[in-house]
CSV table of C-alpha atoms in Angstrom, one decimal:
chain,number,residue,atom,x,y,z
A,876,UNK,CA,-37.8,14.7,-13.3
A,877,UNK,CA,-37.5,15.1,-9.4
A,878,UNK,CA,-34.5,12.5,-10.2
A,879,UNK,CA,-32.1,15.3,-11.0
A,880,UNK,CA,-32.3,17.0,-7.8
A,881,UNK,CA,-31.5,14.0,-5.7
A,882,UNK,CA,-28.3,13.1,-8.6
A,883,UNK,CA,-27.1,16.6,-7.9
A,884,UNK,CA,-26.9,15.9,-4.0
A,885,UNK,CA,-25.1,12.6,-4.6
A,886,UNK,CA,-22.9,14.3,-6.7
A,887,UNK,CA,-21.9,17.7,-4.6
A,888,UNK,CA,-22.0,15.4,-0.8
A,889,UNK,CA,-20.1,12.3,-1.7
A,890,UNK,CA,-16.9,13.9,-2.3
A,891,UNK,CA,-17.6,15.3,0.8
A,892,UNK,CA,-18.5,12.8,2.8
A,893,UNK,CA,-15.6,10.5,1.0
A,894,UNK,CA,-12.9,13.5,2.7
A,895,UNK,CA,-14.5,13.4,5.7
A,896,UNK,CA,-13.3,9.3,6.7
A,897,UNK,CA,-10.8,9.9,9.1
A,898,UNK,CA,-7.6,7.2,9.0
A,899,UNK,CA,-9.0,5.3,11.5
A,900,UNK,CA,-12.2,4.6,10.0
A,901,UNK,CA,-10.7,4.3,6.6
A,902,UNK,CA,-8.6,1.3,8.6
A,903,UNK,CA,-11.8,-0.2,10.2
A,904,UNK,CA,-13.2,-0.6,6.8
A,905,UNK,CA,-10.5,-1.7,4.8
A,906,UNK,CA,-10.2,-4.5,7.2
A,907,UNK,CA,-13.7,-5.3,7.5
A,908,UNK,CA,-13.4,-5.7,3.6
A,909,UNK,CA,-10.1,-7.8,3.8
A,910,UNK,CA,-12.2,-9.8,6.0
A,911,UNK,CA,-15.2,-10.1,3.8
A,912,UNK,CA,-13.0,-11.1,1.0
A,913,UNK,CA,-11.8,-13.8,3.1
A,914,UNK,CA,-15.2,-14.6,3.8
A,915,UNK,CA,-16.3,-15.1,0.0
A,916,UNK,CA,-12.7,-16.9,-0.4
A,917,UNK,CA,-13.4,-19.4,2.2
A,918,UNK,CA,-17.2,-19.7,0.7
A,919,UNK,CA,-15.2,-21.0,-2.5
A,920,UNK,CA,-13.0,-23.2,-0.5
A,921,UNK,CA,-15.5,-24.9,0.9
A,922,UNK,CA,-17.3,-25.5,-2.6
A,923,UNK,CA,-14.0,-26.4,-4.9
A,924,UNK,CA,-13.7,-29.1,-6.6
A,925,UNK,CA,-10.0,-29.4,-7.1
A,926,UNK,CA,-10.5,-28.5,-10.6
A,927,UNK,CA,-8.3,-25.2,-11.3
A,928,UNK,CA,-11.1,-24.1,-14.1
A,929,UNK,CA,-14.1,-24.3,-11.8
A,930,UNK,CA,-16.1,-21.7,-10.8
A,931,UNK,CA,-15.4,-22.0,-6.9
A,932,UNK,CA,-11.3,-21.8,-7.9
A,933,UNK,CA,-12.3,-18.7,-10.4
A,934,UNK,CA,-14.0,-17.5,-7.6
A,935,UNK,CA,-10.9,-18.5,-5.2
A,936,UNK,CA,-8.7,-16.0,-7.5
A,937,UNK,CA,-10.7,-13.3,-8.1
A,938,UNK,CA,-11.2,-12.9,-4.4
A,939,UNK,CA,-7.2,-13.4,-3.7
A,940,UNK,CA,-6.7,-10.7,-6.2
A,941,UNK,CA,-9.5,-8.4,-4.4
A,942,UNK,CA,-7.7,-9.3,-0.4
A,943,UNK,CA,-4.2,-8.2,-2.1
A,944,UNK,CA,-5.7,-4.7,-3.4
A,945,UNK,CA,-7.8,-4.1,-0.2
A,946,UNK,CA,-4.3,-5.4,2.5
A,947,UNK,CA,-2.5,-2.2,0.8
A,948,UNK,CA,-5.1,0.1,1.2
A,949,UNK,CA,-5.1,-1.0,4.7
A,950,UNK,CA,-1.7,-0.6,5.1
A,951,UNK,CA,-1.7,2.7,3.2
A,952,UNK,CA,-4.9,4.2,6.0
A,953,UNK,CA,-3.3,2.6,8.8
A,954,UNK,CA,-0.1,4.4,8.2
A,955,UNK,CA,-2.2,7.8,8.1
A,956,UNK,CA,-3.3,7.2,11.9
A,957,UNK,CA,-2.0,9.6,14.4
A,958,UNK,CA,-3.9,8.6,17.3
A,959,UNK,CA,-6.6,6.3,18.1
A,960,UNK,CA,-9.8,7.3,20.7
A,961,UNK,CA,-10.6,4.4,22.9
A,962,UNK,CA,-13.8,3.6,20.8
A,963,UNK,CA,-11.3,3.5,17.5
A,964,UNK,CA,-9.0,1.2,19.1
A,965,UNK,CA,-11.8,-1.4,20.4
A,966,UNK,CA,-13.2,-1.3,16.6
A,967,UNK,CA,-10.0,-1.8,15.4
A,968,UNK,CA,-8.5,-4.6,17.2
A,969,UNK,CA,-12.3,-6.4,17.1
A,970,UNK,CA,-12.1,-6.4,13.5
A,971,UNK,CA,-7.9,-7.8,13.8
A,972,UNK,CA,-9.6,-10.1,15.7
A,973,UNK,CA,-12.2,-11.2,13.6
A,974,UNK,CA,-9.8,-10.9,10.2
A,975,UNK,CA,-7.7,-13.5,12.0
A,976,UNK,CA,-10.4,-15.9,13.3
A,977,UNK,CA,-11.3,-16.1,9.3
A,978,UNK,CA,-7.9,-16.1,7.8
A,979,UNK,CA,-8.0,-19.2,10.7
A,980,UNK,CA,-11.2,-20.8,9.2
A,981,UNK,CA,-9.6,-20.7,5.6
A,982,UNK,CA,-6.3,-22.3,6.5
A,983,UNK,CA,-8.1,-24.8,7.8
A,984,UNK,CA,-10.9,-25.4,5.0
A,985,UNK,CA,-7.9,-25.7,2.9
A,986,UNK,CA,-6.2,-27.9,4.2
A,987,UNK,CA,-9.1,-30.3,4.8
A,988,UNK,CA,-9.5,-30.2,0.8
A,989,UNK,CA,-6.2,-31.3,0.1
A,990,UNK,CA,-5.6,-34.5,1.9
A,991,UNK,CA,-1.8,-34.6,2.8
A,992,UNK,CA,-1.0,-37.3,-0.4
A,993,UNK,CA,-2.5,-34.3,-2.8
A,994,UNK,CA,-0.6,-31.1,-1.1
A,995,UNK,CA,1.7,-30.7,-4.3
A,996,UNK,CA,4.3,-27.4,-5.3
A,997,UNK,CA,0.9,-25.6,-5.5
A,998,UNK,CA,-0.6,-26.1,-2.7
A,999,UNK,CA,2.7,-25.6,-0.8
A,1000,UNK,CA,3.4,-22.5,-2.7
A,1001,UNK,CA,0.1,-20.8,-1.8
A,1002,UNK,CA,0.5,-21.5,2.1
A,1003,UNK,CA,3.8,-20.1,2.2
A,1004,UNK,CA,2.9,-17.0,-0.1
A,1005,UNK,CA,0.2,-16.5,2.6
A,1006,UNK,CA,2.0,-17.2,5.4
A,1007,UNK,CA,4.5,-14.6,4.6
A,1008,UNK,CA,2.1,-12.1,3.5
A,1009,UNK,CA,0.2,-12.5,6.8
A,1010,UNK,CA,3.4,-11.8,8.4
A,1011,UNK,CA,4.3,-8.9,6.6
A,1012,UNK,CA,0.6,-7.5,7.1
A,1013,UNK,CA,0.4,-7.6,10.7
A,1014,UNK,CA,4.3,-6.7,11.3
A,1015,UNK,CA,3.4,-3.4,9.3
A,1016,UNK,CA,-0.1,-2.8,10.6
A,1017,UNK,CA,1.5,-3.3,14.1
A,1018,UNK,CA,4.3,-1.3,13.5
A,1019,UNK,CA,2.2,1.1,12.1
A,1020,UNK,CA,-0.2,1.5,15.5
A,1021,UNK,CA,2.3,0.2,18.3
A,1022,UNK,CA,2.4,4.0,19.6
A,1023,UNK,CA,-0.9,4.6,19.1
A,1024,UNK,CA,-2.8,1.7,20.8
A,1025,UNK,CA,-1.6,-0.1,24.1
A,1026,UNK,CA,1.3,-2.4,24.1
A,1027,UNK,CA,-0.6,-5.3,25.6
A,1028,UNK,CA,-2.9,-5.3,22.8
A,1029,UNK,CA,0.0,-5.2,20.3
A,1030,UNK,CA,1.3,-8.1,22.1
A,1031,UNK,CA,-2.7,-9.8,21.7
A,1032,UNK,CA,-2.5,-9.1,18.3
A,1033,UNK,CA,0.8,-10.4,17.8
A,1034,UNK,CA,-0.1,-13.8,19.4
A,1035,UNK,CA,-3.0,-14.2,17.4
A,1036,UNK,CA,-0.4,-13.8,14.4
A,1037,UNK,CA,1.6,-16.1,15.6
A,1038,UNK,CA,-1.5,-18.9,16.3
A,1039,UNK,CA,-2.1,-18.2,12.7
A,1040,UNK,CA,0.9,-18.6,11.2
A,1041,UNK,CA,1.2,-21.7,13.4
A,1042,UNK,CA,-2.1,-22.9,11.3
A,1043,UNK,CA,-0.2,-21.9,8.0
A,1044,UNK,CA,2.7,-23.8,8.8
A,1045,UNK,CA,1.0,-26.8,9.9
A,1046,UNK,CA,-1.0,-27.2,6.8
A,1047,UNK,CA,1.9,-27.1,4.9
């Protein structure tokens, strides 16, 4: 009976407090969830079995799908940033940082499960599908902030790009 009351708070405050994320908080967390979905995807890595039917790839996919839907919703926040205050930006380019140091860990988890003799069209196909969308990721997400956060730490970012795409094209 006292439920009700607290339903009708949820109800009237969430929208509310849903309206009230600014961009760059809306950015912070959708890359903190690109990262966890990285996370759970290198989890699976690390158990697969190199069947395509088992449960770690399942789980492989269905967290590949989930980092595609939450990289556009970063894309689509970060594009909504018109400035950045010096506590924004060090959030932001920790979590870059910490997206890229897993996207790191996965490249190499995969490629430790597929010894060079078993890297077939597959395998091949996915590193290059995520090498280019990491590409195209960071190229808009930087092009998106280069005005709003200093140039040198666009130019940090884009190295760690470029030592991860070094990673993707190595395991190919």
């Amino acid at each position: 009976m006292q439920l009700k009351p607290l339903v009708v708070f949820l109800f009237t405050t969430l929208p509310v407090l849903t309206v009230a994320t600014s961009p760059d908080t809306a950015t912070i967390n959708d890359i903190s969830n690109l990262t966890n979905d990285l996370k759970a995807f290198d989890a699976a890595v690390q158990n697969w079995d190199l069947q395509e039917n088992s449960s770690p790839a399942q789980t492989m996919k269905d967290q590949a799908n989930k980092a595609v839907k939450d990289l556009s919703q970063t894309l689509q926040d970060a594009k909504k940033i018109e400035s950045l205050t010096p506590d924004a930006q060090d959030k932001l380019v920790a979590s870059m940082k910490e997206f890229t140091s897993v996207a790191g860990d996965v490249i190499k988890h995969m490629a430790e499960k597929q010894s060079e003799s078993d890297r077939g069209d597959g395998y091949r196909g996915l590193m290059e599908t995520s090498n280019k969308a990491t590409g195209l990721f960071f190229n808009e997400l930087r092009n998106s902030l280069a005005n709003k956060i200093p140039q040198e730490t666009v130019q940090e970012l884009s190295g760690q790009l470029q030592g991860l795409q070094n990673g993707l094209n190595k395991a190919i």
